[in-house]
XYZ file of C-alpha atoms in Angstrom:
504
model
C -24.512 -14.879 25.593
C -26.075 -17.267 23.100
C -24.411 -17.076 19.703
C -27.476 -18.274 17.813
C -29.544 -15.355 19.150
C -27.157 -12.626 18.146
C -26.704 -10.878 14.832
C -23.404 -11.276 12.960
C -22.615 -7.601 13.551
C -22.854 -8.079 17.341
C -20.570 -11.109 17.196
C -18.093 -9.164 15.055
C -18.203 -6.267 17.507
C -17.632 -8.668 20.448
C -14.621 -10.213 18.675
C -13.138 -6.780 18.042
C -12.946 -6.071 21.811
C -9.439 -6.743 23.219
C -9.099 -10.289 24.532
C -8.305 -9.250 28.123
C -11.465 -7.156 28.216
C -13.554 -10.042 26.896
C -12.136 -12.284 29.625
C -13.040 -9.730 32.286
C -16.575 -9.398 30.961
C -17.095 -13.167 30.840
C -15.657 -13.544 34.344
C -18.003 -10.917 35.731
C -20.995 -12.396 33.896
C -20.199 -15.833 35.311
C -19.864 -14.476 38.842
C -23.247 -12.778 38.613
C -21.856 -9.270 39.041
C -23.250 -8.129 35.721
C -27.010 -7.762 35.574
C -29.109 -8.358 32.491
C -31.003 -5.101 32.869
C -30.890 -2.640 29.982
C -28.656 0.347 30.437
C -27.493 3.016 28.078
C -23.801 2.569 28.961
C -21.072 0.284 27.758
C -18.056 -0.145 30.003
C -14.769 -1.719 29.042
C -11.212 -1.719 30.202
C -8.368 -0.998 27.836
C -5.565 1.447 27.194
C -7.064 2.174 23.788
C -9.419 0.610 21.331
C -9.550 0.719 17.574
C -12.672 -1.382 17.406
C -15.725 -0.025 15.609
C -19.312 -0.515 16.768
C -21.438 -1.228 13.706
C -24.949 0.090 13.152
C -26.725 -3.046 14.381
C -24.129 -3.680 17.084
C -24.695 -0.345 18.851
C -28.339 -1.005 19.601
C -27.456 -4.403 20.975
C -24.561 -2.935 22.974
C -26.894 -0.483 24.635
C -28.815 -3.421 26.055
C -25.721 -4.864 27.738
C -24.081 -3.733 30.976
C -20.541 -4.907 30.290
C -18.256 -3.770 33.093
C -14.757 -5.117 33.574
C -11.250 -4.064 34.440
C -8.015 -5.046 32.746
C -5.314 -5.675 35.332
C -2.671 -5.120 32.668
C -3.772 -1.631 31.724
C -5.501 -0.441 34.875
C -7.876 1.653 32.811
C -11.672 1.414 33.054
C -13.680 3.329 30.442
C -17.421 3.760 30.457
C -19.077 4.785 27.164
C -22.473 6.359 26.754
C -23.947 6.818 23.226
C -25.206 10.294 22.359
C -28.854 10.553 21.476
C -28.475 12.237 18.091
C -25.620 9.977 16.902
C -25.863 6.780 18.906
C -24.040 4.663 16.326
C -20.960 6.817 16.125
C -20.437 9.265 19.004
C -19.980 8.267 22.650
C -19.184 10.265 25.720
C -16.775 8.498 28.048
C -15.441 8.535 31.570
C -12.057 7.038 32.383
C -10.608 5.856 35.668
C -6.883 5.216 35.533
C -5.105 3.366 38.307
C -1.315 3.569 38.387
C 0.793 1.741 40.937
C 4.485 2.281 41.656
C 6.995 0.859 44.085
C 9.305 3.214 45.942
C 12.443 2.114 47.751
C 13.061 4.063 50.989
C 16.737 3.865 51.999
C 17.335 3.281 55.679
C 19.187 0.833 57.902
C 16.711 -1.733 56.663
C 15.414 -1.105 53.129
C 11.675 -0.490 52.987
C 9.529 -0.676 49.874
C 6.306 1.228 49.769
C 3.573 0.869 47.166
C 1.850 3.962 45.897
C -1.515 3.888 44.080
C -2.592 6.937 42.049
C -6.146 7.099 40.666
C -6.961 9.715 38.071
C -10.141 10.376 36.116
C -10.848 11.801 32.709
C -13.744 12.417 30.409
C -14.289 13.131 26.726
C -15.920 11.850 23.570
C -15.078 9.138 21.088
C -16.120 9.343 17.426
C -16.242 6.001 15.573
C -16.606 5.941 11.791
C -15.637 3.133 9.458
C -14.495 4.486 6.119
C -15.881 2.358 3.321
C -13.217 1.396 0.749
C -14.283 -0.252 -2.461
C -12.772 0.049 -5.943
C -12.750 -2.176 -9.007
C -9.652 -3.157 -10.935
C -11.122 -3.769 -14.381
C -9.445 -5.742 -17.170
C -10.359 -4.126 -20.453
C -10.423 -6.157 -23.680
C -6.993 -5.756 -25.259
C -6.728 -2.621 -27.404
C -10.291 -1.371 -26.885
C -9.972 1.224 -24.113
C -10.046 4.163 -26.550
C -12.496 2.513 -28.955
C -15.645 4.692 -29.039
C -17.710 1.477 -29.115
C -16.403 0.600 -25.659
C -18.178 2.719 -23.021
C -16.017 1.634 -20.059
C -13.815 4.740 -20.073
C -16.787 7.109 -20.211
C -18.760 5.182 -17.591
C -15.816 5.265 -15.210
C -16.119 9.066 -15.070
C -19.418 8.776 -13.241
C -23.082 9.436 -13.743
C -23.896 13.127 -14.346
C -27.015 15.157 -14.915
C -28.325 15.307 -18.443
C -26.500 17.893 -20.494
C -23.275 17.717 -18.451
C -20.907 17.015 -21.321
C -17.390 17.750 -20.113
C -14.577 15.723 -18.533
C -11.070 16.266 -17.233
C -7.982 14.103 -17.802
C -4.364 14.433 -16.786
C -2.102 12.577 -19.220
C 1.557 11.610 -19.197
C 3.429 13.668 -21.839
C 4.879 10.587 -23.569
C 1.474 8.884 -23.563
C -0.105 11.989 -25.084
C 2.335 11.868 -27.986
C 1.279 8.301 -28.833
C -2.374 8.118 -27.794
C -3.459 11.736 -27.403
C -5.396 11.900 -30.660
C -7.180 8.626 -29.846
C -8.119 9.843 -26.395
C -9.575 13.086 -27.704
C -11.346 11.328 -30.605
C -12.970 8.941 -28.106
C -14.676 11.754 -26.203
C -15.459 13.733 -29.344
C -17.313 10.701 -30.709
C -19.452 10.746 -27.534
C -20.099 14.510 -27.674
C -17.966 15.160 -24.601
C -15.685 18.190 -24.259
C -12.399 16.882 -22.849
C -10.068 19.192 -20.909
C -6.547 17.786 -20.658
C -3.561 18.632 -18.485
C -0.223 17.172 -19.620
C 2.395 16.222 -17.046
C 5.888 14.846 -17.464
C 5.895 11.364 -15.963
C 9.599 10.955 -15.238
C 10.910 10.234 -11.746
C 12.645 13.629 -11.675
C 9.238 15.301 -11.991
C 7.742 13.511 -8.993
C 7.677 16.542 -6.748
C 5.139 18.683 -4.918
C 5.527 21.374 -7.605
C 3.967 19.041 -10.199
C 1.054 18.296 -7.892
C 0.541 22.051 -7.417
C 0.315 22.498 -11.154
C -2.303 19.777 -11.409
C -4.270 21.339 -8.553
C -4.177 24.671 -10.455
C -5.600 22.932 -13.520
C -8.399 21.352 -11.464
C -9.249 24.755 -9.989
C -9.366 26.342 -13.444
C -11.559 23.513 -14.722
C -13.838 23.862 -11.632
C -14.078 20.120 -10.999
C -17.245 19.148 -9.183
C -17.039 17.521 -5.761
C -18.183 14.085 -6.922
C -16.821 14.205 -10.457
C -14.068 11.642 -11.167
C -11.166 12.823 -13.290
C -8.971 10.552 -15.430
C -5.272 9.879 -14.796
C -3.693 8.247 -17.852
C -0.014 7.322 -17.676
C 2.713 5.461 -15.833
C 3.267 4.981 -12.121
C 4.738 8.443 -11.482
C 1.752 10.223 -13.028
C -0.733 7.951 -11.212
C 1.004 8.681 -7.894
C 0.870 12.432 -8.427
C -2.728 12.333 -9.638
C -3.743 10.312 -6.587
C -2.146 12.847 -4.283
C -3.905 15.700 -6.064
C -7.230 13.879 -5.854
C -6.733 13.386 -2.138
C -5.957 17.071 -1.579
C -8.464 18.776 -3.892
C -11.552 19.694 -1.866
C -10.209 17.196 0.740
C -10.922 14.346 -1.637
C -12.410 13.870 -5.088
C -12.711 10.635 -7.107
C -10.201 9.750 -9.798
C -9.772 6.909 -12.277
C -6.443 5.230 -12.944
C -5.541 4.188 -16.490
C -2.030 2.669 -16.289
C -0.036 2.644 -19.502
C 3.135 0.731 -18.529
C 3.669 -2.886 -17.431
C 5.037 -1.622 -14.108
C 2.005 0.529 -13.471
C -0.404 -2.241 -14.534
C 0.830 -4.613 -11.804
C 1.946 -2.124 -9.154
C 0.847 1.514 -9.001
C -2.674 0.803 -10.251
C -3.499 -1.856 -7.691
C -3.126 -0.320 -4.204
C -4.157 2.912 -2.517
C -0.779 4.574 -1.948
C 0.217 7.758 -3.735
C 2.755 10.484 -3.186
C 5.873 12.312 -4.293
C 9.559 12.518 -3.500
C 10.358 15.228 -0.979
C 13.301 17.637 -0.923
C 14.072 18.601 2.668
C 15.552 22.081 3.101
C 16.983 21.156 6.511
C 18.851 17.977 5.639
C 19.389 19.013 2.001
C 18.394 15.489 0.964
C 15.651 14.075 -1.255
C 13.478 11.320 0.194
C 11.648 8.884 -2.033
C 7.839 8.867 -1.603
C 8.213 10.663 1.722
C 5.032 12.760 1.268
C 1.733 11.222 0.242
C -1.400 9.511 1.501
C -3.515 6.386 1.344
C -6.297 7.264 -1.038
C -8.197 4.793 -3.179
C -9.193 5.462 -6.820
C -12.831 5.182 -7.803
C -11.787 2.557 -10.333
C -8.895 1.295 -12.454
C -9.026 0.363 -16.153
C -6.277 -1.991 -17.339
C -5.556 -2.551 -21.032
C -2.391 -4.608 -21.649
C -2.093 -3.389 -25.272
C -0.208 -0.310 -23.960
C 2.811 -2.540 -23.389
C 3.246 -2.835 -27.192
C 4.533 0.763 -27.318
C 7.140 0.267 -24.564
C 10.798 -0.483 -25.303
C 12.619 -3.538 -23.901
C 14.137 -1.724 -20.941
C 10.810 -0.424 -19.743
C 9.155 -3.826 -20.081
C 12.022 -5.412 -18.166
C 11.512 -2.662 -15.585
C 7.969 -3.934 -15.045
C 9.280 -7.469 -14.685
C 11.304 -6.245 -11.691
C 8.122 -5.903 -9.662
C 6.527 -9.084 -11.081
C 9.603 -11.184 -10.252
C 9.542 -9.751 -6.743
C 6.050 -11.167 -6.275
C 7.098 -14.520 -7.687
C 10.025 -14.799 -5.251
C 7.987 -14.111 -2.132
C 4.605 -15.562 -3.042
C 4.381 -17.786 -6.095
C 6.620 -20.498 -7.506
C 4.034 -20.895 -10.304
C 4.569 -17.295 -11.375
C 8.345 -17.789 -11.213
C 8.071 -20.858 -13.474
C 6.116 -18.767 -16.031
C 8.728 -15.989 -15.969
C 11.568 -18.450 -16.227
C 10.041 -20.175 -19.243
C 8.479 -17.297 -21.163
C 9.710 -13.947 -19.788
C 12.450 -13.314 -22.315
C 10.156 -14.002 -25.263
C 7.475 -11.682 -23.817
C 10.025 -8.874 -23.702
C 10.983 -9.530 -27.313
C 7.338 -9.658 -28.447
C 6.243 -6.812 -26.120
C 3.490 -9.024 -24.639
C 1.827 -9.388 -28.039
C 0.670 -12.781 -29.396
C 3.551 -14.751 -30.931
C 4.331 -18.276 -32.089
C 6.810 -19.010 -29.272
C 4.529 -18.136 -26.337
C 1.508 -20.339 -25.638
C -1.840 -18.511 -25.774
C -2.898 -17.019 -22.467
C 0.556 -16.942 -20.866
C 0.956 -13.146 -20.982
C -2.525 -12.612 -19.520
C -1.848 -15.236 -16.858
C 1.328 -13.471 -15.742
C -0.456 -10.121 -15.452
C -3.505 -11.644 -13.736
C -1.395 -13.578 -11.205
C 0.687 -10.479 -10.413
C -2.380 -8.315 -9.828
C -4.155 -10.956 -7.774
C -1.114 -11.512 -5.526
C -0.741 -7.786 -4.958
C -4.418 -7.434 -4.084
C -4.268 -10.427 -1.731
C -1.374 -8.850 0.110
C -2.583 -5.245 0.080
C -6.349 -5.737 0.426
C -6.450 -6.826 4.088
C -3.742 -4.289 5.024
C -4.463 -1.195 2.914
C -3.331 1.250 5.616
C -0.264 -0.866 6.425
C -1.201 -1.375 10.056
C 0.788 -4.593 9.754
C 4.377 -3.667 8.879
C 5.757 -7.130 8.253
C 4.956 -7.171 4.523
C 6.362 -9.591 1.985
C 5.602 -7.064 -0.780
C 8.317 -4.857 0.702
C 10.816 -7.332 -0.796
C 13.277 -5.393 -2.912
C 12.232 -2.095 -1.277
C 14.825 -1.766 1.490
C 18.062 -0.934 -0.373
C 16.442 0.177 -3.640
C 15.137 3.445 -2.233
C 18.588 4.888 -1.694
C 19.893 3.372 -4.927
C 17.246 5.309 -6.827
C 18.070 8.550 -5.055
C 21.814 8.531 -5.800
C 22.471 11.791 -7.718
C 22.823 11.138 -11.420
C 22.012 7.443 -11.171
C 20.652 5.953 -14.385
C 18.335 3.422 -12.808
C 14.614 2.624 -13.099
C 12.426 1.635 -10.177
C 12.042 -1.998 -11.196
C 15.789 -2.271 -11.854
C 16.589 -0.963 -8.386
C 14.022 -3.377 -6.867
C 15.708 -6.282 -8.653
C 19.266 -5.324 -7.526
C 17.891 -5.091 -3.996
C 16.126 -8.398 -4.565
C 19.254 -10.266 -5.641
C 21.226 -8.783 -2.743
C 18.544 -10.216 -0.441
C 18.824 -13.578 -2.259
C 22.529 -13.586 -1.315
C 21.655 -12.627 2.271
C 19.215 -15.555 2.356
C 21.885 -17.906 1.092
C 24.446 -16.771 3.656
C 21.879 -17.426 6.384
C 21.300 -20.930 5.066
C 17.717 -20.272 3.989
C 18.369 -21.292 0.332
C 21.097 -23.317 -1.370
C 23.436 -22.165 -4.116
C 21.448 -23.943 -6.807
C 18.405 -21.788 -5.967
C 20.605 -18.669 -6.010
C 21.938 -19.521 -9.482
C 18.469 -20.367 -10.777
C 17.158 -16.977 -9.647
C 20.158 -15.156 -11.098
C 19.665 -16.887 -14.457
C 15.993 -15.880 -14.524
C 16.822 -12.260 -13.676
C 19.385 -12.082 -16.484
C 16.921 -13.623 -18.945
C 14.512 -10.782 -18.058
C 17.267 -8.191 -18.831
C 17.303 -7.059 -15.220
C 20.474 -5.786 -13.521
C 21.580 -7.718 -10.424
C 24.284 -5.386 -9.072
C 25.490 -1.828 -9.412
C 28.507 0.208 -8.337
C 26.451 2.348 -5.951
C 25.547 -0.615 -3.746
C 28.250 -0.162 -1.137
C 28.376 -0.875 2.597
C 27.547 2.687 3.686
C 24.433 2.816 1.502
C 23.347 -0.687 2.552
C 23.720 0.045 6.288
C 22.019 3.430 5.939
C 19.160 1.654 4.155
C 18.737 -0.622 7.194
C 18.635 2.434 9.467
C 16.010 4.049 7.228
C 14.018 0.809 7.288
C 13.914 0.935 11.090
C 12.535 4.467 10.891
C 10.011 3.639 8.153
C 8.890 0.330 9.631
C 8.476 1.649 13.149
C 11.492 0.495 15.107
C 12.434 -2.764 13.340
C 14.117 -3.606 10.050
C 11.374 -6.023 8.904
C 13.396 -6.935 5.813
C 11.783 -9.751 3.732
C 14.098 -12.620 2.836
C 13.096 -15.681 0.830
C 13.283 -19.179 2.386
C 12.517 -20.823 -0.950
C 11.076 -19.590 -4.238
C 7.574 -18.463 -3.365
C 8.050 -18.295 0.425
C 9.520 -15.557 2.629
C 9.958 -14.292 6.164
C 10.759 -10.863 7.618
C 13.918 -10.441 9.685
C 15.067 -7.543 11.872
C 18.534 -8.559 12.967
C 20.763 -7.916 9.927
C 24.086 -6.483 11.027
C 26.599 -4.272 9.299
C 29.073 -7.151 9.256
C 26.502 -9.406 7.572
C 25.938 -6.775 4.896
C 29.673 -6.578 4.282
C 29.888 -10.364 3.835
C 26.970 -10.294 1.413
C 28.534 -7.490 -0.658
C 31.744 -9.503 -0.933
C 29.732 -12.580 -1.919
C 28.007 -10.538 -4.651
C 31.384 -10.200 -6.375
C 31.539 -13.951 -7.018
C 28.595 -13.933 -9.411
C 28.589 -13.074 -13.102
C 26.190 -10.126 -13.224
């Protein structure tokens, strides 16, 4: 195969074939067992394949007779494209060879080898789902300015005379901005239908999603009509789940109104609710949901001005997490300016250099997108952005606990800092520097609910959630991390005792 004569899509398709199959094909080609005659079949050996054949690649593939067998899998599969859908649907025939050794007991042990050959047939449908969404920074304080058309344009292009829109709004946001939101659409001759939802963690249940689905049914939302979700992370999660379910998927627009939502919930494609299991009588955080991308996100940092100090610090819990695992530059900014940004609520002030607040938000969003973008469906489970999300889940679900998400993430994060120190990954000076930064950001670093039973149960839950391994991120220095899967109950106990030595 000459690389300079092939299209990029063919090369990409070739690279997506498992390495052992490529070796078999090359070996057969070199030995002359594969002819260059055109044939409508493509044959490969593999236990399974998640590769996609692109539009241009399929036509090229039909001109290749690629037969090979993988000795590791013992499975040979021959694909034939269907005439009416040659780019996506293939009939296949499988030949599976299984060998086993059987020990026959006698005066002299005899081992016999048994070979079983089975065949199967079926069809494979290949479709690559296109995912594309913009995270738009809106000029500070202009999102509800009638002169700024971004909000209206985000709700899609409609036929002339279609002058209605739907928005679900956080109840607290509606109290502060409701009149501005309605005035915005009135100024543009748009009839706005609103549905108000409580955005507290206690409301993050399937019942709230059901209510939103009822409202969408009553409104009679069109199949391709985006609706607006305006609020914090809880509301955005519930709206995303409703969008995914309604008519099996309708577009929606995220408008985050908290610092935490700006840098976290608005960026990725995950959504969901906490689930109350009637069998175990337990509540599981974010146990039910889906991966479903918004049509767009509109970010206006002026919303932070109406948050109190605790809620702003709550947002810093997620930002500091990113700094610890990915960016020493971001950590330096938080260390130098974080406390003043809380005091000023991210508004311009004489003690913070111009551009610092925007830089912190921009860096946080960019890091999140860099980590999530190539791994939207979390096929790779070793994720540094899971830092602070191993022990925090159960901390948040303790009955009656007065703890915000970012606060729980930070307590988890400092516990992992101590674990890193006990393993020799970081020295005590680094531990103290991180602790000082956390305290300057008004973030808690310990709580009475973080006990050995909860910590060990969190590790067990992590093994279930991360498919058989703990995959717990630990920092090796500020801005660098690794995932480990060998934390023991004894190690957790030592770390909990070590936590007592610090002034929290």
